[in-house]
PDB file of C-alpha atoms in Angstrom:
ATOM      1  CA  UNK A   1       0.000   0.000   0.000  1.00  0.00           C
ATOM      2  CA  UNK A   2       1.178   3.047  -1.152  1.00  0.00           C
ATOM      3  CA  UNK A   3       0.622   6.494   1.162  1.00  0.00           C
ATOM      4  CA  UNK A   4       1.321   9.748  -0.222  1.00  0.00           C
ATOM      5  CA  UNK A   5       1.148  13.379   1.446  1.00  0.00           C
ATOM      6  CA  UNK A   6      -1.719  15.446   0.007  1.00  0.00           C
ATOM      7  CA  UNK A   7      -0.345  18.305   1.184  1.00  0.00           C
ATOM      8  CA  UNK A   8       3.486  19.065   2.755  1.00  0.00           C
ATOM      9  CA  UNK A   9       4.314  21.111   5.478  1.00  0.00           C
ATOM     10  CA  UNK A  10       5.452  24.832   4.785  1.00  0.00           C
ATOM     11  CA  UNK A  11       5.495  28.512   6.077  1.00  0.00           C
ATOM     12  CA  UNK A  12       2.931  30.930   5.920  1.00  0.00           C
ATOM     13  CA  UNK A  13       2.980  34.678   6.742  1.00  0.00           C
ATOM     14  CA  UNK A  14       0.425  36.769   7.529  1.00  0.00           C
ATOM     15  CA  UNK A  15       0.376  40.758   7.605  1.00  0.00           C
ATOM     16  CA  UNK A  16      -2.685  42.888   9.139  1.00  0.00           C
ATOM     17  CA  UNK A  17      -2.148  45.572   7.121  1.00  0.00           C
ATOM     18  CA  UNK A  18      -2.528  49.154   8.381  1.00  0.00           C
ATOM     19  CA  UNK A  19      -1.415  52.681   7.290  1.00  0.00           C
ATOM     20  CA  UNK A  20       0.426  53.033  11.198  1.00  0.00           C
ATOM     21  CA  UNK A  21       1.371  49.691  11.961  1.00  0.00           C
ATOM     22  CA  UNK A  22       1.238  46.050  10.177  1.00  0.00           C
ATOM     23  CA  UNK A  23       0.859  43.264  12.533  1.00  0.00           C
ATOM     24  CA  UNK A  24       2.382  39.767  11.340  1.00  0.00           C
ATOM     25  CA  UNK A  25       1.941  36.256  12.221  1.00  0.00           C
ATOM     26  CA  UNK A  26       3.800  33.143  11.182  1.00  0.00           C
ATOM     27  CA  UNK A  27       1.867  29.691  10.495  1.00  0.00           C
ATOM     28  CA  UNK A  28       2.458  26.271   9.745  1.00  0.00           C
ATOM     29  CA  UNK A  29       0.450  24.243   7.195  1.00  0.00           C
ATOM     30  CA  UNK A  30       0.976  20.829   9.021  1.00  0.00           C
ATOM     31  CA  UNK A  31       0.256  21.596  12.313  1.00  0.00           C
ATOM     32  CA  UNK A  32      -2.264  24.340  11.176  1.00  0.00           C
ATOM     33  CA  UNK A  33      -1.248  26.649  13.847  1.00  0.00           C
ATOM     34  CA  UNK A  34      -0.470  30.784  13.738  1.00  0.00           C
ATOM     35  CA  UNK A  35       1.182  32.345  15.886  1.00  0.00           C
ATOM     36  CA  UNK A  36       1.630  36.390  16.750  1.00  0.00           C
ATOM     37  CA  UNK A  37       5.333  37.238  15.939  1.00  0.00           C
ATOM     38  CA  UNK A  38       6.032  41.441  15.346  1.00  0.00           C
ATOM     39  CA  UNK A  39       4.292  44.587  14.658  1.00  0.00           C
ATOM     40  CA  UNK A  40       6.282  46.958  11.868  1.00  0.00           C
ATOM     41  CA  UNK A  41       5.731  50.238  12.263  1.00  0.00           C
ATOM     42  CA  UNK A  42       4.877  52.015   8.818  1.00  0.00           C
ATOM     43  CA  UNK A  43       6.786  55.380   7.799  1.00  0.00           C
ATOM     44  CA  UNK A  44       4.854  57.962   6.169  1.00  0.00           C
ATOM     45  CA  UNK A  45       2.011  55.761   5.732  1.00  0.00           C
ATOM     46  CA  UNK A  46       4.396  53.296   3.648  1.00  0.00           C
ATOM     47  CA  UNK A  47       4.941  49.531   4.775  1.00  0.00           C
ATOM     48  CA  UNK A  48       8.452  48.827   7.013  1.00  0.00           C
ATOM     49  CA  UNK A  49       9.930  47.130   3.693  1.00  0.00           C
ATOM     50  CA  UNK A  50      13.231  46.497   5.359  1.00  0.00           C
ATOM     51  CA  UNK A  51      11.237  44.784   8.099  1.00  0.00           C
ATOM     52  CA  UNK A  52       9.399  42.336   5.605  1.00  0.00           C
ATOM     53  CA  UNK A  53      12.147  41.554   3.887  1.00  0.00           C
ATOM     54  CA  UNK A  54      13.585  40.550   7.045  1.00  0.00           C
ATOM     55  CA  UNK A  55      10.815  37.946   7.854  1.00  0.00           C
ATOM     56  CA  UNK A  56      10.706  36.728   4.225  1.00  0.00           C
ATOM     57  CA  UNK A  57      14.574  35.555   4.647  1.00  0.00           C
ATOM     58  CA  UNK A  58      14.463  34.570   8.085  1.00  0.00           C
ATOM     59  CA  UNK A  59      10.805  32.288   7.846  1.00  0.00           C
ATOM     60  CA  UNK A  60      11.357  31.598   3.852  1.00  0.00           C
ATOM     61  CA  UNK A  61       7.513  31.300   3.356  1.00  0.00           C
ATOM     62  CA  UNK A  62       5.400  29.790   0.625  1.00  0.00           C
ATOM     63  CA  UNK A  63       2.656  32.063   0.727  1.00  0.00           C
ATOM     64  CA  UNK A  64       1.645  35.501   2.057  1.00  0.00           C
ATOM     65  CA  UNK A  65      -2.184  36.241   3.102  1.00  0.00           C
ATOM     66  CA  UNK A  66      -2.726  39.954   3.843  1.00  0.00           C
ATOM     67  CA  UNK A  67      -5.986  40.765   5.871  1.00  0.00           C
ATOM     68  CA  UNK A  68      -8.628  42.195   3.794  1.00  0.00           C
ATOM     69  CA  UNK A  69     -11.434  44.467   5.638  1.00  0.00           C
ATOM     70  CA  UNK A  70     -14.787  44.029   4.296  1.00  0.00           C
ATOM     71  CA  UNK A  71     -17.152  46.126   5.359  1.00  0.00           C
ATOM     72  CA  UNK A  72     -20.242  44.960   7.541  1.00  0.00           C
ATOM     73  CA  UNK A  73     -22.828  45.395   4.553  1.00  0.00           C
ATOM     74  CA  UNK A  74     -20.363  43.689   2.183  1.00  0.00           C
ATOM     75  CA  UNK A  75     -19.215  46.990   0.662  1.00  0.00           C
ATOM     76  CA  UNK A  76     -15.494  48.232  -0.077  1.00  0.00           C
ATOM     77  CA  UNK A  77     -13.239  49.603   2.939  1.00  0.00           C
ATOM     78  CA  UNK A  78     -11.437  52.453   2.265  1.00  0.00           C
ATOM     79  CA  UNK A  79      -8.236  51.108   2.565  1.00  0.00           C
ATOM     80  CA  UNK A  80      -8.960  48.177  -0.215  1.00  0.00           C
ATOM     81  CA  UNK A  81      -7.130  50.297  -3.015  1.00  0.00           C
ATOM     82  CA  UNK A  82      -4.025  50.558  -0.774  1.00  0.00           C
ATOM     83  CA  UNK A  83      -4.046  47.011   0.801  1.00  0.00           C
ATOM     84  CA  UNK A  84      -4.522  45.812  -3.255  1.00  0.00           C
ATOM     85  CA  UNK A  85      -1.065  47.679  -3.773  1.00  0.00           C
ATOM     86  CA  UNK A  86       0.425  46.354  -0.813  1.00  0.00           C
ATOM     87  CA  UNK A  87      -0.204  42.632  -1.940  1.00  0.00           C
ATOM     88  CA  UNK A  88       0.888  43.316  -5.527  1.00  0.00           C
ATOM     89  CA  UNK A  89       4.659  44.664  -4.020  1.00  0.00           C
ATOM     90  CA  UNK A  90       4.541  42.079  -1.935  1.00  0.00           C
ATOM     91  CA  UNK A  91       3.992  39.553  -4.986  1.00  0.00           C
ATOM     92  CA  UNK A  92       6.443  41.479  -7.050  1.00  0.00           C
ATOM     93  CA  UNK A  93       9.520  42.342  -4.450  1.00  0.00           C
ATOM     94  CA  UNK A  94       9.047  38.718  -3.100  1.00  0.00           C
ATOM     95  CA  UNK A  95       7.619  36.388  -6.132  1.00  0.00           C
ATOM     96  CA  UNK A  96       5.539  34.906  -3.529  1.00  0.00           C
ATOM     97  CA  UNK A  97       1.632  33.930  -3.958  1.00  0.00           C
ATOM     98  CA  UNK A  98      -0.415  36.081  -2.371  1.00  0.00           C
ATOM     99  CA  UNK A  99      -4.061  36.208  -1.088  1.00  0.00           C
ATOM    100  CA  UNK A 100      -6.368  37.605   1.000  1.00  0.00           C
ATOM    101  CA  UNK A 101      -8.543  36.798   3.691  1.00  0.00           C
ATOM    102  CA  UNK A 102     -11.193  38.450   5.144  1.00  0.00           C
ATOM    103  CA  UNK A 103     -10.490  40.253   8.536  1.00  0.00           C
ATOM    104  CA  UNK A 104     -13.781  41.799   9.828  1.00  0.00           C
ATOM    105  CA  UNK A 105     -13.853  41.951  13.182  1.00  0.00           C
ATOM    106  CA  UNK A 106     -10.083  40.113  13.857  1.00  0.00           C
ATOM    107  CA  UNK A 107      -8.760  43.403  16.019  1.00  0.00           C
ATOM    108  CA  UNK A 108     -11.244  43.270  17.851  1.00  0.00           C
ATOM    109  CA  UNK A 109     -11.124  39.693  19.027  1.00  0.00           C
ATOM    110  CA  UNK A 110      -7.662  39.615  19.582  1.00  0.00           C
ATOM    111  CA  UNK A 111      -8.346  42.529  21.757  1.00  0.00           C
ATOM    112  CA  UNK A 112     -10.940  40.160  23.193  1.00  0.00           C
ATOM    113  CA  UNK A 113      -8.120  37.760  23.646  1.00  0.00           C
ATOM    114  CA  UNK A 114      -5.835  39.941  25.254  1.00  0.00           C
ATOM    115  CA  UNK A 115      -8.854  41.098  27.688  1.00  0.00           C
ATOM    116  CA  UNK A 116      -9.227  37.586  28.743  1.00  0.00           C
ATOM    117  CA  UNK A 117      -5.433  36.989  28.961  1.00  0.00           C
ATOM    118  CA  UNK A 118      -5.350  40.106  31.595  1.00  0.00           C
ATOM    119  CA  UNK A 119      -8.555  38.346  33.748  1.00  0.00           C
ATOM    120  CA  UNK A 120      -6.830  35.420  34.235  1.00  0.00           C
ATOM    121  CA  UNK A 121      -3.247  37.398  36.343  1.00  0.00           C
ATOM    122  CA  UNK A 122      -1.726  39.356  33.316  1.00  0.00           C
ATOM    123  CA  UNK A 123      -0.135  42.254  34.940  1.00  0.00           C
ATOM    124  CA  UNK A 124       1.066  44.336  31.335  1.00  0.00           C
ATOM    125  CA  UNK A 125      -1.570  46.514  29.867  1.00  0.00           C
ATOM    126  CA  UNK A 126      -3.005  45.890  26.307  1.00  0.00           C
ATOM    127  CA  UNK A 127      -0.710  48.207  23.522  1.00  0.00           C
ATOM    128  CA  UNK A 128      -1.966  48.170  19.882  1.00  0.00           C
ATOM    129  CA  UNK A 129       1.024  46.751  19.119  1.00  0.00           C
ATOM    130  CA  UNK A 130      -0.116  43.428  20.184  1.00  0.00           C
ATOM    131  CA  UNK A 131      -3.554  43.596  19.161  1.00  0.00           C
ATOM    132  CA  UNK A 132      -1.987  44.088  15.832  1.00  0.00           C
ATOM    133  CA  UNK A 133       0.091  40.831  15.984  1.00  0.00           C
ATOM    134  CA  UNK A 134      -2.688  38.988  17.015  1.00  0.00           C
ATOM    135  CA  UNK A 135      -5.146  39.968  14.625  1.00  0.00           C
ATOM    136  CA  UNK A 136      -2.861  38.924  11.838  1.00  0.00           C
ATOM    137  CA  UNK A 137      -2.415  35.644  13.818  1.00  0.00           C
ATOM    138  CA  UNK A 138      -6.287  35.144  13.558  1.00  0.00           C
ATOM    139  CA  UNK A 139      -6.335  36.363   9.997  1.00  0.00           C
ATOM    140  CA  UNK A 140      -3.700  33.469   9.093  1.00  0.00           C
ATOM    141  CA  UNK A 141      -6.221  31.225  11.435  1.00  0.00           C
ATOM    142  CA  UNK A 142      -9.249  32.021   9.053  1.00  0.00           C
ATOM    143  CA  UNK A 143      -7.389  31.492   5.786  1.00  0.00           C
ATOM    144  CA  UNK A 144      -5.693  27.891   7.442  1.00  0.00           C
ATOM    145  CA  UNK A 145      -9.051  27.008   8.207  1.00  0.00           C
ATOM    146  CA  UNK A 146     -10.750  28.103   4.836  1.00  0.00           C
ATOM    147  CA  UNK A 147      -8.068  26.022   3.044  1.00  0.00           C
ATOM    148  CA  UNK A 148      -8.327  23.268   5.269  1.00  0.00           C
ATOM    149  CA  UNK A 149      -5.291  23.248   6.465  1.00  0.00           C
ATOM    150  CA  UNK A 150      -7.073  23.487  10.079  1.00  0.00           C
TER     151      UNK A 150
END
């Protein structure tokens, strides 16, 4: 009897785009997990390039998934145009496949997370920073799971 791997493990890396601050995550296909790893801090509204390339040599992923706000009555977020032009550089600097995956709501269940995390004895307070982080962790969660990879 022959067994064969549908699918093999590899790296995934996630970005919660924002004009301020881009929260990323790192996942694994095999195990299906995410977890929160930095927040870059944009300049002038422009992504921390230097920063992504960074992660791109140090994780060497397969694929890129870059949160993508939809609005509650399914309508186009304002920052759609500039999160579009965010994915294609990243496709372009990095010849990497990237998609997207819808967001709603993420920030403010990792906030949600972090609120619970401070119930149960965490001392530090809450910083955007890590909200950030962990939103793009669930983003990378959503896509895993919509690819079943989860």
């Amino acid at each position: 009897m022959q067994v064969t791997l549908k699918r093999f493990m590899s790296t995934i890396i996630a970005f919660d785009f924002g004009l301020k601050r881009t929260g990323v995550a790192v996942g694994n296909t095999l195990t299906g997990s995410a977890t929160p790893e930095c927040t870059l801090i944009s300049k002038d509204e422009k992504p921390d390039w230097d920063g992504i390339s960074t992660l791109i040599k140090d994780w060497k992923p397969s694929q890129i998934v870059v949160g993508l706000p939809i609005e509650r009555d399914g309508t186009e977020n304002p920052l759609k145009k500039r999160i579009d032009r965010f994915c294609n550089q990243l496709n372009g600097r990095y010849n990497l496949p990237v998609d997207q995956e819808n967001e709603q709501f993420t920030s403010i269940e990792a906030a949600e997370r972090l609120k619970q995390l401070r119930q149960t004895g965490r001392k530090k307070k809450v910083t955007k920073d890590e909200v950030d982080k962990i939103a793009a962790s669930i983003i990378l969660e959503g896509w895993m799971l919509n690819n079943g990879y989860r």
